[in-house]
mmCIF file of C-alpha atoms and ligand atoms in Angstrom:
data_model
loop_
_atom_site.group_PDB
_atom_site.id
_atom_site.type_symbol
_atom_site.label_atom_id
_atom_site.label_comp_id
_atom_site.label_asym_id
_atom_site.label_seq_id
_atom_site.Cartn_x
_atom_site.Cartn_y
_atom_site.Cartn_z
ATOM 1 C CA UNK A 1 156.716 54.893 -3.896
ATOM 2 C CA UNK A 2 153.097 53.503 -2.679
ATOM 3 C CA UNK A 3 150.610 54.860 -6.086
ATOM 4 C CA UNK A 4 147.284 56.365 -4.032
ATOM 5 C CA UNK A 5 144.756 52.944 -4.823
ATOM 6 C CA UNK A 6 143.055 55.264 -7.633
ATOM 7 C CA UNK A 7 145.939 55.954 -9.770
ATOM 8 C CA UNK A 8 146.454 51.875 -9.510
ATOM 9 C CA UNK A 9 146.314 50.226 -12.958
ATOM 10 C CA UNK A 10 143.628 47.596 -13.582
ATOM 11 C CA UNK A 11 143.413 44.367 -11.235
ATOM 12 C CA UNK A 12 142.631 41.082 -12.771
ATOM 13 C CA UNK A 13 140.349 38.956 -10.824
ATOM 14 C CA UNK A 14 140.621 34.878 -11.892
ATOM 15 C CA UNK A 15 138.045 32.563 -10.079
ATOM 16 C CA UNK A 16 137.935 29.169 -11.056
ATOM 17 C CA UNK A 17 137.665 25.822 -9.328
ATOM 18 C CA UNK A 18 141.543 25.060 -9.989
ATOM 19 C CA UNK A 19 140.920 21.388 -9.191
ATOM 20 C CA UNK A 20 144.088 21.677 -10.014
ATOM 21 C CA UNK A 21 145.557 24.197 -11.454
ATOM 22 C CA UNK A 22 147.172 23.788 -14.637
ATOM 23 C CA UNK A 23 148.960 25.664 -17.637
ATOM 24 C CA UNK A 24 145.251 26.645 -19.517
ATOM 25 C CA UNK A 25 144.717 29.142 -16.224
ATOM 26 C CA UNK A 26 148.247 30.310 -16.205
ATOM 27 C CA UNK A 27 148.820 30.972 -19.607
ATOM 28 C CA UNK A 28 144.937 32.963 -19.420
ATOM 29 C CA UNK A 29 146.209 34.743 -16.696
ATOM 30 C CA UNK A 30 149.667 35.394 -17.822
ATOM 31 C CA UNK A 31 147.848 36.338 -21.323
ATOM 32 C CA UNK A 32 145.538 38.556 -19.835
ATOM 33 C CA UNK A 33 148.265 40.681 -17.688
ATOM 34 C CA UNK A 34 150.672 41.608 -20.918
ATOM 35 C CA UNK A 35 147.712 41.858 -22.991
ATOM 36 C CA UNK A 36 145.138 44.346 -21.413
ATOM 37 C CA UNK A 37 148.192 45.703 -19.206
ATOM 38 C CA UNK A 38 146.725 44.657 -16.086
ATOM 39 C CA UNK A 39 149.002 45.657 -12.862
ATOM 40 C CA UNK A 40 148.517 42.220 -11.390
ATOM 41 C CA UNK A 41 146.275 38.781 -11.434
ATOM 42 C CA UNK A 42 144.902 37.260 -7.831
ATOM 43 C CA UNK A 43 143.544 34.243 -8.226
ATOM 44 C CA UNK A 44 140.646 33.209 -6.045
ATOM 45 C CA UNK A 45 139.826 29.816 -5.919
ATOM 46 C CA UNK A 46 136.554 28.867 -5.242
ATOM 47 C CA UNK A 47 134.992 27.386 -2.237
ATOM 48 C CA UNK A 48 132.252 25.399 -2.699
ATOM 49 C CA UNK A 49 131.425 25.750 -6.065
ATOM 50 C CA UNK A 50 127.959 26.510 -6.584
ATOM 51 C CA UNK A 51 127.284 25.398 -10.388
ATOM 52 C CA UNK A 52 128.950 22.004 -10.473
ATOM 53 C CA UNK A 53 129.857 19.111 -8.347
ATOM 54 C CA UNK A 54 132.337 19.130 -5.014
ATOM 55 C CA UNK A 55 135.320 19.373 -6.286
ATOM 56 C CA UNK A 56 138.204 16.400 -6.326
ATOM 57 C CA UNK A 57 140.463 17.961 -4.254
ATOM 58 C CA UNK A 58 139.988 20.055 -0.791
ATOM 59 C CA UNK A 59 139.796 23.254 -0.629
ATOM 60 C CA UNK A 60 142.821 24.226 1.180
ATOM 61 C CA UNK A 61 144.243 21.485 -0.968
ATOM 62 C CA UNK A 62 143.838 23.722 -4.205
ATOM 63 C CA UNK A 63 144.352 26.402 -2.627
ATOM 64 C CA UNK A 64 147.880 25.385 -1.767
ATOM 65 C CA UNK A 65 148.414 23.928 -5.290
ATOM 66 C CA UNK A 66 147.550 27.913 -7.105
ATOM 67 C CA UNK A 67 149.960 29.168 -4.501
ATOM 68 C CA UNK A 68 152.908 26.332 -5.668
ATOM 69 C CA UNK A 69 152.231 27.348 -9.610
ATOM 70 C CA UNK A 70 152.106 31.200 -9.014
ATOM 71 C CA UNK A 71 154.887 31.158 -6.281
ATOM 72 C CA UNK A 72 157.489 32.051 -8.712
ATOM 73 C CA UNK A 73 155.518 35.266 -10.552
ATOM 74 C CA UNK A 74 155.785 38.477 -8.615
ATOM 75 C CA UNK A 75 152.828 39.586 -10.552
ATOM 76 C CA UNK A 76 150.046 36.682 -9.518
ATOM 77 C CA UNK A 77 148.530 36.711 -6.073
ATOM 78 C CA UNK A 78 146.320 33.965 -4.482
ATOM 79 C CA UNK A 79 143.503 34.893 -2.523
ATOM 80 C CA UNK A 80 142.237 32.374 0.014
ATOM 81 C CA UNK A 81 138.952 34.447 1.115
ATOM 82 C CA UNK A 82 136.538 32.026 -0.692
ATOM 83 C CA UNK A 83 137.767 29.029 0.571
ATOM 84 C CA UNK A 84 137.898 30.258 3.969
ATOM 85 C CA UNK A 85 134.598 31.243 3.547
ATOM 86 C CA UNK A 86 131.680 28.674 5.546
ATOM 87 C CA UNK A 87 129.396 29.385 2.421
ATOM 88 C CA UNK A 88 129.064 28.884 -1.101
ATOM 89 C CA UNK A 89 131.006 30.976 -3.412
ATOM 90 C CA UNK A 90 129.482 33.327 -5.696
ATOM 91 C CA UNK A 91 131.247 35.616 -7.807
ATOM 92 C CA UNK A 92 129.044 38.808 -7.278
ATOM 93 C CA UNK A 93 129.515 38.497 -3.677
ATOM 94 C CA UNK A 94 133.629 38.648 -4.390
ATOM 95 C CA UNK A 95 133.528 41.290 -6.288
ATOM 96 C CA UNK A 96 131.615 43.220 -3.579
ATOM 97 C CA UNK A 97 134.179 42.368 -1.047
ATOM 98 C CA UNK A 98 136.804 43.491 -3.420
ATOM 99 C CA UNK A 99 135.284 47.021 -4.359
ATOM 100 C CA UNK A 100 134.480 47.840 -0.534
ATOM 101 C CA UNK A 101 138.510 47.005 -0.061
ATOM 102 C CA UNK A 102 140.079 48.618 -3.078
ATOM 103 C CA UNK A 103 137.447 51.216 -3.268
ATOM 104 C CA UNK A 104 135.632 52.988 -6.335
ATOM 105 C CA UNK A 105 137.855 53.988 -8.616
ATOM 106 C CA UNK A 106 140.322 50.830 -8.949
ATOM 107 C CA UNK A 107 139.526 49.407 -12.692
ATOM 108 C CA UNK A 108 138.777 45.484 -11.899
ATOM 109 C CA UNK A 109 138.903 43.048 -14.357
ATOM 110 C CA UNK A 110 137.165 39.729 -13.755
ATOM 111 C CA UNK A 111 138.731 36.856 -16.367
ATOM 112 C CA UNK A 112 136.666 33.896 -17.734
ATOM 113 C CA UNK A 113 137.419 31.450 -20.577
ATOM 114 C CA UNK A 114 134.676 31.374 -23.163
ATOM 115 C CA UNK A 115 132.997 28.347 -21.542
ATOM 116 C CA UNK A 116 132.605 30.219 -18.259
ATOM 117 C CA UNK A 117 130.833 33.348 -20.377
ATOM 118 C CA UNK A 118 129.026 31.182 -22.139
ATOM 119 C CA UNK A 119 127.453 29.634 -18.457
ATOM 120 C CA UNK A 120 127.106 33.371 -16.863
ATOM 121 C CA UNK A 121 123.141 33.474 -17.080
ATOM 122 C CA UNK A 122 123.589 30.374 -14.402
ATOM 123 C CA UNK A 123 124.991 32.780 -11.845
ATOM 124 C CA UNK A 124 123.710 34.325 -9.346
ATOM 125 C CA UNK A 125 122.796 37.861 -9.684
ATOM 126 C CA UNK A 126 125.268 37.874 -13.135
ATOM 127 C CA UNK A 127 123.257 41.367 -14.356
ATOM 128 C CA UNK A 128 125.190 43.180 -11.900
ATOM 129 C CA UNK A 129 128.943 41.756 -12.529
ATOM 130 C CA UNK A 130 129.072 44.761 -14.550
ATOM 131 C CA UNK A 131 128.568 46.900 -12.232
ATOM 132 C CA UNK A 132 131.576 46.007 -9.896
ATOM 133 C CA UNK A 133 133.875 44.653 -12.551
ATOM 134 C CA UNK A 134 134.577 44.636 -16.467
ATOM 135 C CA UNK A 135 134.400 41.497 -17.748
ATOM 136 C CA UNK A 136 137.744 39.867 -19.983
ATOM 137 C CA UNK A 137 137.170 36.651 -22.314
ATOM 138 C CA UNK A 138 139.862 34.468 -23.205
ATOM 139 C CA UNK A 139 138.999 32.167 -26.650
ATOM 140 C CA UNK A 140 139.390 28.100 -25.112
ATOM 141 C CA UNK A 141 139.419 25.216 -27.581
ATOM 142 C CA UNK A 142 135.760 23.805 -28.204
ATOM 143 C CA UNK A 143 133.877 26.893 -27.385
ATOM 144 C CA UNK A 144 132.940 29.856 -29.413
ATOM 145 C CA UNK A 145 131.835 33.230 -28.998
ATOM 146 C CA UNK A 146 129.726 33.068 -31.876
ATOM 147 C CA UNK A 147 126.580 35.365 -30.657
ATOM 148 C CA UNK A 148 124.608 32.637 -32.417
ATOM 149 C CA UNK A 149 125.571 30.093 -29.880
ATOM 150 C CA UNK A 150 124.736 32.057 -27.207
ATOM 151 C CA UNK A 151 121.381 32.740 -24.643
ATOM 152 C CA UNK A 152 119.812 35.743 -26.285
ATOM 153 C CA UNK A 153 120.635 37.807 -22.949
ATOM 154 C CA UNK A 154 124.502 37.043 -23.381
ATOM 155 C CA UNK A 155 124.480 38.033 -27.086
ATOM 156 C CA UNK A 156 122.734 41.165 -26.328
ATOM 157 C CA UNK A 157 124.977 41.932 -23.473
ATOM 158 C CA UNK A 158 128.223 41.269 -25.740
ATOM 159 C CA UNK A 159 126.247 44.051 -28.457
ATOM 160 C CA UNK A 160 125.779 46.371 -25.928
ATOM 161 C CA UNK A 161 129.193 46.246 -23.722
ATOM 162 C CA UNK A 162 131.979 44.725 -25.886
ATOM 163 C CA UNK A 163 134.653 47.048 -26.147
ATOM 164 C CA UNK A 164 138.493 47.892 -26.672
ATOM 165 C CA UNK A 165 141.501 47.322 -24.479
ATOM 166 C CA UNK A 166 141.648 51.106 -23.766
ATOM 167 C CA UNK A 167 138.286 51.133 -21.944
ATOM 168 C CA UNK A 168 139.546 49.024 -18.431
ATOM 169 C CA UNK A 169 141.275 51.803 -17.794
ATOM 170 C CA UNK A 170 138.886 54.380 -19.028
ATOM 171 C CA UNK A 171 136.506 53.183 -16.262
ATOM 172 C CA UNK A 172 136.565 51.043 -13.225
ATOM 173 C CA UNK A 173 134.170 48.642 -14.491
ATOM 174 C CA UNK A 174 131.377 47.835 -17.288
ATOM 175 C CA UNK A 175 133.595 46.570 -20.295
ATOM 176 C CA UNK A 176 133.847 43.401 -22.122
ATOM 177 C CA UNK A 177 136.770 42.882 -23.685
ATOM 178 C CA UNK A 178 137.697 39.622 -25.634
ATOM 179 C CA UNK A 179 141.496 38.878 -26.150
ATOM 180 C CA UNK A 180 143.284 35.749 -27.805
ATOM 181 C CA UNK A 181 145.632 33.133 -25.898
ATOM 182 C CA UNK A 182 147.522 30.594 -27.580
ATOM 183 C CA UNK A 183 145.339 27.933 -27.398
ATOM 184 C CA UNK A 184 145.581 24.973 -24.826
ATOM 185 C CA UNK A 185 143.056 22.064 -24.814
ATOM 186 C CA UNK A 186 144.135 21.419 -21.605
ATOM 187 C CA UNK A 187 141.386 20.647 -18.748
ATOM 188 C CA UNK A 188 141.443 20.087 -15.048
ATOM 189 C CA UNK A 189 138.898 17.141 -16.027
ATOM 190 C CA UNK A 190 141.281 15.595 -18.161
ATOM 191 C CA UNK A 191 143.893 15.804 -15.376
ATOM 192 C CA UNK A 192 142.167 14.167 -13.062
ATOM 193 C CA UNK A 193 140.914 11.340 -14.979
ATOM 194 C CA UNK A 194 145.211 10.876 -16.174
ATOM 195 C CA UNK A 195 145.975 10.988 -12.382
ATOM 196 C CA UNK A 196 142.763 8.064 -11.747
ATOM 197 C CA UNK A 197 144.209 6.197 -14.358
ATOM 198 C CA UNK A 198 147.680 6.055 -13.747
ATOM 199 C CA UNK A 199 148.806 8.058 -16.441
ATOM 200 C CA UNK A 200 151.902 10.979 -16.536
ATOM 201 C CA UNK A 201 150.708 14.783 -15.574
ATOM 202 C CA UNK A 202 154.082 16.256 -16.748
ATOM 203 C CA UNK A 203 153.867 19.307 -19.097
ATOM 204 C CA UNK A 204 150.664 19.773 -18.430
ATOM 205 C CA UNK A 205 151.003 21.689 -15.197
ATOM 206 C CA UNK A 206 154.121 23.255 -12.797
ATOM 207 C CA UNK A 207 156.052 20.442 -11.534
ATOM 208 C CA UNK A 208 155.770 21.498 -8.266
ATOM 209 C CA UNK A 209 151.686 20.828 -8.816
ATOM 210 C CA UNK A 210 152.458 17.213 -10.193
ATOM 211 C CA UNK A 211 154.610 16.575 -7.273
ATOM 212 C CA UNK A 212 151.816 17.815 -5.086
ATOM 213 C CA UNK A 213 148.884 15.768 -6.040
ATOM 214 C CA UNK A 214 151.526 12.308 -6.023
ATOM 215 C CA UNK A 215 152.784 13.259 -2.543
ATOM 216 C CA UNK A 216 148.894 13.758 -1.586
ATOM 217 C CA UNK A 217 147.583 10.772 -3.299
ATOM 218 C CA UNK A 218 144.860 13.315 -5.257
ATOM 219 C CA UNK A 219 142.814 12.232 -7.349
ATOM 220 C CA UNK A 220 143.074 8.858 -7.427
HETATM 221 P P1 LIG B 1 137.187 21.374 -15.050
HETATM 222 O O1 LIG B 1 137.736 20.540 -16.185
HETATM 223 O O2 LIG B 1 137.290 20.720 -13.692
HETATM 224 O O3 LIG B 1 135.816 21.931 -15.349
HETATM 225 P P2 LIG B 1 138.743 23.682 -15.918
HETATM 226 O O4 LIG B 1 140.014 23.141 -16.478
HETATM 227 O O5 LIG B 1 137.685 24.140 -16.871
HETATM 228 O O6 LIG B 1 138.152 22.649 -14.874
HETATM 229 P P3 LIG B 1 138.182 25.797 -14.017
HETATM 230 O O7 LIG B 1 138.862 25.933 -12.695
HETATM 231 O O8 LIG B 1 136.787 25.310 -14.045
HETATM 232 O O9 LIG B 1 139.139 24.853 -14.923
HETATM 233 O O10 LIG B 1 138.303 27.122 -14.848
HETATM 234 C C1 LIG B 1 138.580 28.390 -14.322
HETATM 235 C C2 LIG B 1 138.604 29.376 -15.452
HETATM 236 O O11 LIG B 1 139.680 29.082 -16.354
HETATM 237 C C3 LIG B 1 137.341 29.403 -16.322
HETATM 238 O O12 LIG B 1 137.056 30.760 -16.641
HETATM 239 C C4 LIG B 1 137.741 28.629 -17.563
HETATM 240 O O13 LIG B 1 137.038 29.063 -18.702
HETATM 241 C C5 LIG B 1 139.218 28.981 -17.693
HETATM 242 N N1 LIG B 1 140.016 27.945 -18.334
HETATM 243 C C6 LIG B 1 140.354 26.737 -17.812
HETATM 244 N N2 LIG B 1 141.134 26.050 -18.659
HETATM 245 C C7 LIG B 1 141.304 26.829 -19.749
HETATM 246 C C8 LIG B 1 142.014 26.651 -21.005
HETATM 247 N N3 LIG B 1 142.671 25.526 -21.265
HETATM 248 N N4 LIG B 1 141.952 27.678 -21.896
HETATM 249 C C9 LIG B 1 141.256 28.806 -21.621
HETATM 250 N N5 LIG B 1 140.574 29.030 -20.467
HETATM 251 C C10 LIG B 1 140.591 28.056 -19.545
#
């Protein structure tokens, strides 16, 4: 029986170049659904990204490689609106395409790796994420969430919004709420600079992915 969208559990929202995808973002994602009991995970990959360099690989090239590594979980969804998009991706613009859709009262949860948080004064309009979406961090090898570390505007945000598991579904947005994956220094970077060099991708992504980027000559 179809749940009215309200009573809907939490969505998890995972934007990231995926250039390509590999087992850091699935395990995040996989993570992030058992542990903050998230009914699903779409994964958007971005367009044109606006914060770093064009990416390796096309877009409808990574867009095709998320769909090969999430094709066999009936609980992760790929969303190709930002790469069918003519302009630049930003996130706040996403998540206000996604609240008009699933309406007001649909808890949305927007994962990031630490490294990701840690860059969120770059984007555009970040003040208002919370306003559309709680925020959930993942810990990533080489990056901490030490408030220390951070721009005084992040550290003060973490002070004033961190919270419990419990509160995505308390509310549809305006949480942030760390949890812990096992950790995997593993990097689309690194990937492509294996792939340039000759070297073996296995094990670090779905074979399907590997055989992907060999039958498309990407990344080389
Ligand atoms: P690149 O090396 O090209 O910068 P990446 O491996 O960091 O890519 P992105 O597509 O930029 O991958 O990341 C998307 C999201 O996934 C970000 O929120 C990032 O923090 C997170 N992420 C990527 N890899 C990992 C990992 N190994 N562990 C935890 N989080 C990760």
């Amino acid at each position: 029986m179809n749940r009215p969208e309200s009573a809907a559990g939490p969505l998890g929202l995972f934007g990231g170049t995926f250039d390509p995808i590999h087992y850091g973002h699935l395990r995040l994602a996989e993570t992030a659904r058992e542990a903050l009991r998230l009914d699903r995970v779409r994964f958007i990959p971005a367009g044109q990204p606006p914060h770093r360099a064009a990416p390796g690989a096309s877009g409808a090239d990574r867009l095709a490689m998320a769909r090969l590594a999430t094709a066999d979980n009936p609980q992760f969804e790929v969303d190709p609106a930002e790469v069918d998009a003519a302009q630049a991706s930003f996130t706040i613009l996403t998540l206000e395409r996604l609240r008009a859709a699933l309406g007001p009262q649909r808890p949305l949860v927007l994962l990031l790796g630490v490294d990701a948080f840690l860059g969120l004064p770059g984007w555009r309009r970040w003040g208002e994420l919370f306003d559309f979406a709680h925020l959930a961090v993942a810990n990533r090898p080489g990056y901490s969430l030490d408030a220390a570390q951070m721009a005084p505007e992040l550290a003060a945000l973490v002070t004033a919004r961190r919270a419990g598991p419990d509160a995505l579904r308390q509310s549809p947005h305006g949480a942030l709420v760390q949890f812990d994956m096992t950790p995997l220094a593993i990097s689309a970077t690194d990937i492509r600079h294996r792939q340039a060099g000759g070297h073996s991708l296995r094990y670090l992504l779905p074979a399907p992915v590997v055989d992907y980027i060999s039958r498309h000559q990407l990344y080389r």
